[in-house]
XYZ file of C-alpha atoms in Angstrom:
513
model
C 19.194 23.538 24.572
C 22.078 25.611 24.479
C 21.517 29.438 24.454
C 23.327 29.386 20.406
C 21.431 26.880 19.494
C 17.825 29.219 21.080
C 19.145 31.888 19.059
C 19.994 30.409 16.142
C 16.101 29.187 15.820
C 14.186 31.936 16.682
C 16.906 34.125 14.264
C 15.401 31.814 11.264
C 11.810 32.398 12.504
C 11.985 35.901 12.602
C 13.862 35.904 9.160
C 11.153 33.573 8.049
C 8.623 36.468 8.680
C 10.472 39.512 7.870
C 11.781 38.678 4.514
C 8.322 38.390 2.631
C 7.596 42.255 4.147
C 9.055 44.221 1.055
C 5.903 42.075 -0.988
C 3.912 41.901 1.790
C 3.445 46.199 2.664
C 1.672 46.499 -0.446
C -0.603 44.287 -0.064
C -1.383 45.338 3.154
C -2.431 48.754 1.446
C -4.241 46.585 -0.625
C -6.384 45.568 2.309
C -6.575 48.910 3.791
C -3.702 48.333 6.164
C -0.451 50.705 7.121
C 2.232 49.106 5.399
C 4.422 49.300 7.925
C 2.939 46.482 10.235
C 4.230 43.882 7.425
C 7.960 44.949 9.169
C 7.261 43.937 12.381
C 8.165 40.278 12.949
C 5.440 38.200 13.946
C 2.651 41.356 14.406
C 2.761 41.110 10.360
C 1.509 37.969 11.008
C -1.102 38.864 13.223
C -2.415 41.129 11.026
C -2.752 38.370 8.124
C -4.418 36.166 10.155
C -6.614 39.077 11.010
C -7.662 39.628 7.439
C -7.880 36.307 6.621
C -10.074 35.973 9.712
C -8.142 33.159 10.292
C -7.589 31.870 14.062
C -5.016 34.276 16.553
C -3.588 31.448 18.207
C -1.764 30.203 14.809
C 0.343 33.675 15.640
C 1.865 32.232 19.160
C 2.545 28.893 17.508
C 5.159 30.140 15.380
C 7.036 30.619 18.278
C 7.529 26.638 19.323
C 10.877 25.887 18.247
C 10.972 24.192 14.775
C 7.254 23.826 15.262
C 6.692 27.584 14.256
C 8.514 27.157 10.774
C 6.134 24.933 9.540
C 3.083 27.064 10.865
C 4.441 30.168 9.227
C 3.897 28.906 5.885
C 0.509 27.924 6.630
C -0.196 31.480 7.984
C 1.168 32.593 4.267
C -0.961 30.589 2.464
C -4.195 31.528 4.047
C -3.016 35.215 3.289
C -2.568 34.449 -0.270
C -6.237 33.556 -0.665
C -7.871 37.017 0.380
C -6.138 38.208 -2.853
C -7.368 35.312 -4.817
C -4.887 32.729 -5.137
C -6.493 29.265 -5.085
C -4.324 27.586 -6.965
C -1.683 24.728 -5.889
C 1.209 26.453 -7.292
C 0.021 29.699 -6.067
C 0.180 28.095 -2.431
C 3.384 25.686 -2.938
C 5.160 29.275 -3.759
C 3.956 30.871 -0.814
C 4.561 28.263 1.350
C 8.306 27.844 0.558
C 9.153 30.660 -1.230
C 7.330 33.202 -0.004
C 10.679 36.255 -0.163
C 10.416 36.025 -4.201
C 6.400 34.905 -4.189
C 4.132 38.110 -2.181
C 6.772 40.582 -4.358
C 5.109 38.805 -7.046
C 1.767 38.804 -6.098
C 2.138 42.741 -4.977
C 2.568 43.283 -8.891
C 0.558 41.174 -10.205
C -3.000 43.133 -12.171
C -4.896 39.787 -11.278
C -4.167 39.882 -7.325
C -7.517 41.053 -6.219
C -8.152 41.154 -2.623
C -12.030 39.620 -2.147
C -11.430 39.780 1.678
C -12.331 36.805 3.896
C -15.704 36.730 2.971
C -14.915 36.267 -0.943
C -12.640 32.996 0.564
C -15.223 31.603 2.445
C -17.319 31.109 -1.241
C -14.299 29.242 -2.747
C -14.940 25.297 -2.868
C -11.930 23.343 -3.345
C -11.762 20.568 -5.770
C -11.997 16.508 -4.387
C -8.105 16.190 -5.411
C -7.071 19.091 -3.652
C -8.453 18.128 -0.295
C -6.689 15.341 -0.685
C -3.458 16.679 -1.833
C -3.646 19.161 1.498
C -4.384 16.191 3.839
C -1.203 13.995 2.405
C 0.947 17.256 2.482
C 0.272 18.064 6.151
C 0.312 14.478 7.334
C 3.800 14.089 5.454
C 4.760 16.763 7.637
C 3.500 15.918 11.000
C 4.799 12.668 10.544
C 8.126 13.781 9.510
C 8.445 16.235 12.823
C 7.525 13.122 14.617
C 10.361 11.257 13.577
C 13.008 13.961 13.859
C 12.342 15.126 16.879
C 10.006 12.396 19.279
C 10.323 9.231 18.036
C 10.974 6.510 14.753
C 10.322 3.200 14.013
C 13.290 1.188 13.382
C 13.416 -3.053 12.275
C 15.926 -5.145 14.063
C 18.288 -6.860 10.662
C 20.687 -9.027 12.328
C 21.129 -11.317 15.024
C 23.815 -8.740 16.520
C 21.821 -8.105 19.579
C 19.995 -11.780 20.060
C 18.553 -12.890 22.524
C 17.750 -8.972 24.043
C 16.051 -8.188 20.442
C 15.995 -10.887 17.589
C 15.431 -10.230 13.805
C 11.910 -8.710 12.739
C 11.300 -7.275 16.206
C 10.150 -3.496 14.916
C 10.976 -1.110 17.860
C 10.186 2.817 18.829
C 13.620 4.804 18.817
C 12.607 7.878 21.385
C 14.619 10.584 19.891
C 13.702 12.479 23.199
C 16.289 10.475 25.270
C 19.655 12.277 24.081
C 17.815 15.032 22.393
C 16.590 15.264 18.985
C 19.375 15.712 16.516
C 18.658 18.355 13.447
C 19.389 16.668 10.591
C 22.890 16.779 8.304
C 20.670 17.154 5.233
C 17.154 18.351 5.627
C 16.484 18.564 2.066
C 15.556 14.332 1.715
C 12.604 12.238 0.466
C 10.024 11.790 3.949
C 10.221 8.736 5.799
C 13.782 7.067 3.591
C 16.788 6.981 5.118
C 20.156 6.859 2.811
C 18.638 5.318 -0.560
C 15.756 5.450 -2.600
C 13.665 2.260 -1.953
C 14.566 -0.442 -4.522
C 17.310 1.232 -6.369
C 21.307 2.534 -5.402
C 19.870 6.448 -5.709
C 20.855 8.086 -2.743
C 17.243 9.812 -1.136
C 19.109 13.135 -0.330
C 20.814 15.943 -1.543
C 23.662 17.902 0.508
C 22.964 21.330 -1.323
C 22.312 22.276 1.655
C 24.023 20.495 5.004
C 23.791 21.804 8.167
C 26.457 21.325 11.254
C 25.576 19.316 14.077
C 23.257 20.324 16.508
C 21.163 18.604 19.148
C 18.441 19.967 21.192
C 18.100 19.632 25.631
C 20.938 17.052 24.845
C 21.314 14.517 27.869
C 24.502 12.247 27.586
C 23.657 8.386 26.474
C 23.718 6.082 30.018
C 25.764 2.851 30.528
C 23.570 0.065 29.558
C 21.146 1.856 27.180
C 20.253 -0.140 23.800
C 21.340 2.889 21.474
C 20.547 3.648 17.720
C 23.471 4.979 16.060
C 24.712 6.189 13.039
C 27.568 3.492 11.541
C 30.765 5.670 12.569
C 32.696 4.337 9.504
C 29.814 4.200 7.499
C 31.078 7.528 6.165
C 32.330 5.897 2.888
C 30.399 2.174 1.344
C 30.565 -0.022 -1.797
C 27.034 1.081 -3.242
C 26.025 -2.114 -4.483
C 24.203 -5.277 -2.599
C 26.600 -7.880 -0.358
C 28.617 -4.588 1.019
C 27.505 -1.241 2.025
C 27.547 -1.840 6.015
C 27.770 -5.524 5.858
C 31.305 -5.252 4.127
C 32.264 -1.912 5.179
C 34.803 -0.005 2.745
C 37.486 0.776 5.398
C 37.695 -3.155 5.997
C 38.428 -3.888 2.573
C 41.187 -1.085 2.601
C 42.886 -2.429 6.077
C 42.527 -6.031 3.811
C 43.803 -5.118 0.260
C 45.068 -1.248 0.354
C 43.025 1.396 -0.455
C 44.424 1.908 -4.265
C 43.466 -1.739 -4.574
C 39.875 -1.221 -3.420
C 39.547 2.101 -5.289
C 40.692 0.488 -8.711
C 39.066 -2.700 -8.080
C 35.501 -2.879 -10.451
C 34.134 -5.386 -8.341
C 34.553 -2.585 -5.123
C 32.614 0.190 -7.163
C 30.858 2.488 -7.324
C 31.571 4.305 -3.901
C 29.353 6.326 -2.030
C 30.189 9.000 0.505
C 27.472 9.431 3.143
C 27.289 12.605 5.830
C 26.850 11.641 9.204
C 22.869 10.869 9.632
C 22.455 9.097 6.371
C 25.355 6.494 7.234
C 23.200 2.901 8.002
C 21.666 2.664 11.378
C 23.337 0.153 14.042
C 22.071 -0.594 17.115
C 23.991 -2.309 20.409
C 23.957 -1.682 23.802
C 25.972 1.023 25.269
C 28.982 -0.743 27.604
C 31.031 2.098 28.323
C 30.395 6.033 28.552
C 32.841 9.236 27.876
C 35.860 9.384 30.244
C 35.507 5.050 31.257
C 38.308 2.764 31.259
C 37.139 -0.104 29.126
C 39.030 -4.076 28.879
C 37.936 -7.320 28.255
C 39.016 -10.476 29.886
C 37.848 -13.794 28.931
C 34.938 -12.322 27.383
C 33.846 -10.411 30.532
C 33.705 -6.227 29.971
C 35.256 -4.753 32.828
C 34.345 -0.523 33.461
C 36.835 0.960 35.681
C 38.232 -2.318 37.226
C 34.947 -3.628 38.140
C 32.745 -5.703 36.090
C 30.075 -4.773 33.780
C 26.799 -5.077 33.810
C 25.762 -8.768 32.129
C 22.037 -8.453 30.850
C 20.618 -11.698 31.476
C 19.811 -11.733 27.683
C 23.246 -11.327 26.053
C 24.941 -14.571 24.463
C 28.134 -15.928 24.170
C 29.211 -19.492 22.652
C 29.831 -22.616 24.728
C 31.614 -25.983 24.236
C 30.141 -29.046 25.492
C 29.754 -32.852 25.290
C 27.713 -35.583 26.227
C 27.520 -38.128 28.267
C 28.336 -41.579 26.878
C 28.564 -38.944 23.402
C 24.605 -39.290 23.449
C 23.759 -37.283 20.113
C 21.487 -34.409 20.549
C 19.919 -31.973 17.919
C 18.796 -28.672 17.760
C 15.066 -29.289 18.285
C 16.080 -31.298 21.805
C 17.993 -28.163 22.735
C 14.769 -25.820 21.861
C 12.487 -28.530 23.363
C 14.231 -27.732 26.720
C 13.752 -23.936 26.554
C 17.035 -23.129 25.047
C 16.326 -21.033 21.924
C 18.544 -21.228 18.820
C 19.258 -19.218 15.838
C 20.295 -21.784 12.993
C 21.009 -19.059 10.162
C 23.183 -20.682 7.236
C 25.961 -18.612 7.890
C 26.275 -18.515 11.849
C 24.455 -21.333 13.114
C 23.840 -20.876 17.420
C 24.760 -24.864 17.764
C 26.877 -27.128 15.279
C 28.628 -30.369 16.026
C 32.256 -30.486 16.118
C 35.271 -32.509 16.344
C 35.982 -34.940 18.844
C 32.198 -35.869 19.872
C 32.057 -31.505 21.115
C 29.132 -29.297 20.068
C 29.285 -25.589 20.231
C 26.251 -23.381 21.367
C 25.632 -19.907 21.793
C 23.965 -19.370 25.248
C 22.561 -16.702 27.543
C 23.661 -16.806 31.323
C 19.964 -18.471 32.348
C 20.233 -20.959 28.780
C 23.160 -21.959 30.485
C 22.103 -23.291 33.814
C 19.256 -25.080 31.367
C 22.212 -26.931 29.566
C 23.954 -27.789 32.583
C 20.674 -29.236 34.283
C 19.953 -31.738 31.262
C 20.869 -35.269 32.004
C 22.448 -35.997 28.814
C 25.369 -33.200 29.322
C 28.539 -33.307 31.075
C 28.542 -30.663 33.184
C 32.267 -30.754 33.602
C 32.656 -30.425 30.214
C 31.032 -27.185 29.668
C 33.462 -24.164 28.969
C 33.465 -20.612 27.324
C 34.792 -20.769 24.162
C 37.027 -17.329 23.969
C 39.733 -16.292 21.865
C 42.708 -16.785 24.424
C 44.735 -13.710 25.877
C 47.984 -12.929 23.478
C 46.516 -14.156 20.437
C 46.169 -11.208 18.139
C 42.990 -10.721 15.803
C 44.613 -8.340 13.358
C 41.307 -6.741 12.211
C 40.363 -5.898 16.138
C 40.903 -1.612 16.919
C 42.810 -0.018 16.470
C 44.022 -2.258 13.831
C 47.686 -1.714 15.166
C 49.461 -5.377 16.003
C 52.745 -4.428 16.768
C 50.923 -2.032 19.718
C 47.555 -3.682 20.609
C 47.925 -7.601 20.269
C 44.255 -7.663 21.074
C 41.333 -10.257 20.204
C 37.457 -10.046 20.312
C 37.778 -11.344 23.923
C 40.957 -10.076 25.622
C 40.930 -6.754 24.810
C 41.909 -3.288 26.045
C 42.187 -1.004 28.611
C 41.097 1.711 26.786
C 40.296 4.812 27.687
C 37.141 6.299 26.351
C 37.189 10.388 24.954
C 35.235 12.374 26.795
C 34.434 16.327 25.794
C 36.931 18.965 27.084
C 39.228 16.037 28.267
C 42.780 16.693 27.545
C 44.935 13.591 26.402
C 48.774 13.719 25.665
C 49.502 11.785 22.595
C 52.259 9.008 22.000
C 53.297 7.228 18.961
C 51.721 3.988 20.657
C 48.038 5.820 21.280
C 47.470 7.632 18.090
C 45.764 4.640 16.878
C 43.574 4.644 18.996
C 42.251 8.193 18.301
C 43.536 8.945 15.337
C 40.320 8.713 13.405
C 38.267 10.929 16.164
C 40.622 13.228 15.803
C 41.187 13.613 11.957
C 37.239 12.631 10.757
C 35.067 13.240 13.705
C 36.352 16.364 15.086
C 37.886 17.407 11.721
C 41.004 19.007 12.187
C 44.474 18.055 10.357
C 46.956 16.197 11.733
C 50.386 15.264 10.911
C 52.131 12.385 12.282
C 55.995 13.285 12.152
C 58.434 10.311 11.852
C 60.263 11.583 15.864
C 56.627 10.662 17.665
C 55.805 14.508 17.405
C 52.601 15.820 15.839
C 51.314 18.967 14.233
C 47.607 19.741 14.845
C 45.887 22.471 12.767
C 49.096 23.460 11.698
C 50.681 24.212 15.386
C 53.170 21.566 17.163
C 51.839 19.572 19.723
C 51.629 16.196 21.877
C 48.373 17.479 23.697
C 44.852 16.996 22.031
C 41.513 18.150 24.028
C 38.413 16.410 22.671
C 35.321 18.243 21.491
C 32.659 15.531 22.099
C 31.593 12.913 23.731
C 32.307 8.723 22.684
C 30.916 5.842 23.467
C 31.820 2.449 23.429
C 28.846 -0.535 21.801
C 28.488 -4.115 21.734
C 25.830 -6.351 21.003
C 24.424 -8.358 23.306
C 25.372 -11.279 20.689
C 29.105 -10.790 21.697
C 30.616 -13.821 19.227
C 28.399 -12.511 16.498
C 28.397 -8.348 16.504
C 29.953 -6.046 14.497
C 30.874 -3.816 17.035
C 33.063 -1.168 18.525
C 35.580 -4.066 18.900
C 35.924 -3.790 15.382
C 35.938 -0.245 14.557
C 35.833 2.041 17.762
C 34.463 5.036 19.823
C 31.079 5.802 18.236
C 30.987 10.090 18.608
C 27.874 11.635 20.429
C 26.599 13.383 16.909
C 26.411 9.881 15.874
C 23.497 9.170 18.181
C 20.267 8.346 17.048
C 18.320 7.638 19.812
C 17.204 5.115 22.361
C 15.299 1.784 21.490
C 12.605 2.256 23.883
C 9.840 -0.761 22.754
C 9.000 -3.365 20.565
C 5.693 -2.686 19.059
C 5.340 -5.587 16.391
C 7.592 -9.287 16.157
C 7.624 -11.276 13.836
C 8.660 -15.105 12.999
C 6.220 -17.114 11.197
C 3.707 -15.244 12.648
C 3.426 -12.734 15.347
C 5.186 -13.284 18.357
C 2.412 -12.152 20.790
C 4.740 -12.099 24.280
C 7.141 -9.493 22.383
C 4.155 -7.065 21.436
C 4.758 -3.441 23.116
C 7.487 -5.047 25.172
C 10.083 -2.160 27.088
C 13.569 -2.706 25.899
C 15.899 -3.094 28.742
């Protein structure tokens, strides 16, 4: 953790503690104690837990980061109770407003102080034991899943056959660091909406900057969750949202077309942790050289690492144009994915069929006696033909496809890059939304950065480059970029439930690779 980022904590944990004191002096007189111990950080609250009677060690606590600002208020509330404050409210008010609340309480005529011994006859009603057990496992769980770990559901087929849909996976949040979130004030355990309705589950009165904690850069080859990096903006309404992102419907109809458009609204603008969750598998790392040829990622001039898992379509035929069907196929080990929409194997012109197959699936095709081995081949988009909706969108530049594409150089922090009319493109949104700073393209190929003239830009974070393991059927960095390092979730670590018509026992507590 970086020094700042120490001091920054333990400055809102002392704060946390000092700014109750001007309540809290008089009622240490109240208890018989110099007021001036409730101005000494922390040794005020050694002396409340000391006339609560109340365990020491709750004291040393307070100083585990982000751990100690939820034992604080705990310390409060068992304070407020020597001078008679049972109530709910009483200890909601303490707990999170405690600056305004032991003022309060200091003036109040009905604040008696029965000592620990006048507590210890106080029986709590059935509802509030209750109520105290769902608050404080609300918040153990929700420290959990900021900072060690969260359960995530695989949606798509994006990263079959690695993970398939309904596999339910651990995200360790340890990997990279746990990330503070954008907007702490949020509904536990939802992410960006309010279950069952278009409400977003957050509020950005308050957003905080990004900050990560004993950060350790993502490695090449790591199955990464991830925030959507142009999830920033989405059509809040069923069918689009991440599936149809906004910034593809602009590059397709113009933005004042989209905006106007009733069947594109409403919008909804999302800070960065509350854009939808991807995940892929990390291909290239800050300061690589990234291209694809015939489908094969290359990293620096060498080729990448294949998992044995990832999938990428086939043509074939028969012999003697033999018909064969899906179940055949599975019947020989080969499994297929035969959603509606993108079916792994479909007949096709000219007696062909095309299948999506893993490296191992296809030595299994190419054994079977009905197939013509010599007919086999990769079915890739062919170098020179230009997908226009490929990054970074710019044809006249980049006449790039899913499956020749590149080089491209990935951003790396405190990497200085000179920029030309034919590379903005490429790192024109980094520059302008995920490092925030202006920038003014002039029509000469000059620029104007944060108001000052310049063709040099030095980065401020790390990128990364994703792909699924599904390569013909991923949304991926192909199609919108550099994913930034505050944009990092976590690492998929295991599978801890599958499902398909049942459990699929073999995946159970299976470690992602």
């Amino acid at each position: 953790m970086p020094l700042h980022h120490l001091f920054v904590v333990y400055l809102i944990s002392i704060l946390l503690v000092f700014l109750p004191s001007f309540g809290l002096a008089k009622l240490f007189k109240k208890a018989g104690v110099a007021s001036w111990k409730a101005y000494v950080p922390f040794y005020n609250t050694w002396v409340m837990q000391d006339i609560a009677q109340r365990p020491k060690h709750w004291v040393f606590w307070q100083f585990i980061p982000i751990v100690g600002w939820f034992i604080t208020p705990g310390i409060f509330i068992e304070f407020a109770k020597v001078f008679c404050r049972f109530s709910f409210g009483d200890h909601f008010f303490a707990a999170l407003f405690a600056p305004f609340y032991f003022p309060w309480l200091a003036q109040n005529k009905d604040a008696r102080f029965i000592k620990a011994e006048g507590v210890k006859h106080h029986q709590k009603p059935a509802w509030r034991e209750w109520v105290d057990a769902a608050i404080f496992a609300v918040v153990a769980a929700t420290l959990i899943r900021i900072f060690i770990f969260e359960a995530y559901v695989i949606p798509s087929s994006s990263m079959e056959k690695t993970l398939l849909i309904n596999d339910y996976l651990f995200v360790s949040k340890f990997s990279y660091g746990p990330r503070i979130p954008n907007t702490p004030l949020s509904v536990p355990f939802v992410h960006n909406y309010l279950p069952g309705s278009s409400l977003k589950s957050y509020t950005t009165l308050i957003e905080l900057p990004y900050i990560r904690w004993f950060a350790s850069p993502v490695k090449r080859n790591d199955c990464v969750v991830f925030n959507f990096p142009e999830g920033d903006t989405v059509v809040n309404k069923d069918g689009y949202q991440s599936f149809q992102p906004y910034y593809s419907l602009v590059r397709m109809y113009g933005r004042e077309e989209v905006q106007k458009n009733p069947e594109f609204q409403p919008l909804a603008v999302h800070p960065v942790d509350k854009t939808d969750n991807y995940i892929k598998r990390c291909v290239g790392v800050a300061g690589d050289s990234l291209k694809i040829v015939d489908g094969i990622v290359y990293i620096n001039n060498q080729p990448g690492n294949i998992p044995p898992t990832s999938a990428t379509y086939y043509t074939f035929r028969t012999k003697n144009n033999t018909p064969v069907d899906p179940d055949f196929l599975r019947e020989s080990g080969i499994r297929l994915n035969m959603e509606s929409n993108s079916p792994d194997f479909t007949a096709m012109q000219g007696g062909y069929y095309s299948i999506n197959l893993t490296l191992p699936e296809l030595d299994i095709l190419k054994k079977l006696t009905v197939i013509d081995p010599n007919s086999i081949a990769k079915d890739v988009s062919p170098a020179g033909y230009t997908e226009p909706f490929t990054f970074p969108f710019d044809t006249v530049h980049y006449k790039w496809n899913r499956d020749n594409f590149g080089a491209i150089w990935i951003p790396k922090k405190g990497a200085t890059l000179t920029l030309t009319k034919e590379n903005i493109a490429l790192y024109r949104r980094a520059i302008q939304v995920y490092e925030k700073n202006t920038l003014v393209e002039n029509p000469d190929g000059s620029f104007v950065i944060n108001g000052t003239s310049t063709n040099k830009y030095t980065f401020k974070m790390d990128y990364y480059w994703m792909m699924g393991d599904n390569r013909h059927k991923s949304q991926d960095s192909r199609y919108w970029g550099f994913v930034p390092e505050d944009h990092v979730v976590g690492r998929a670590a295991m599978i801890w439930f599958s499902y398909e018509n049942g459990p699929r026992w073999k995946r159970f507590f299976k470690i992602i690779k």
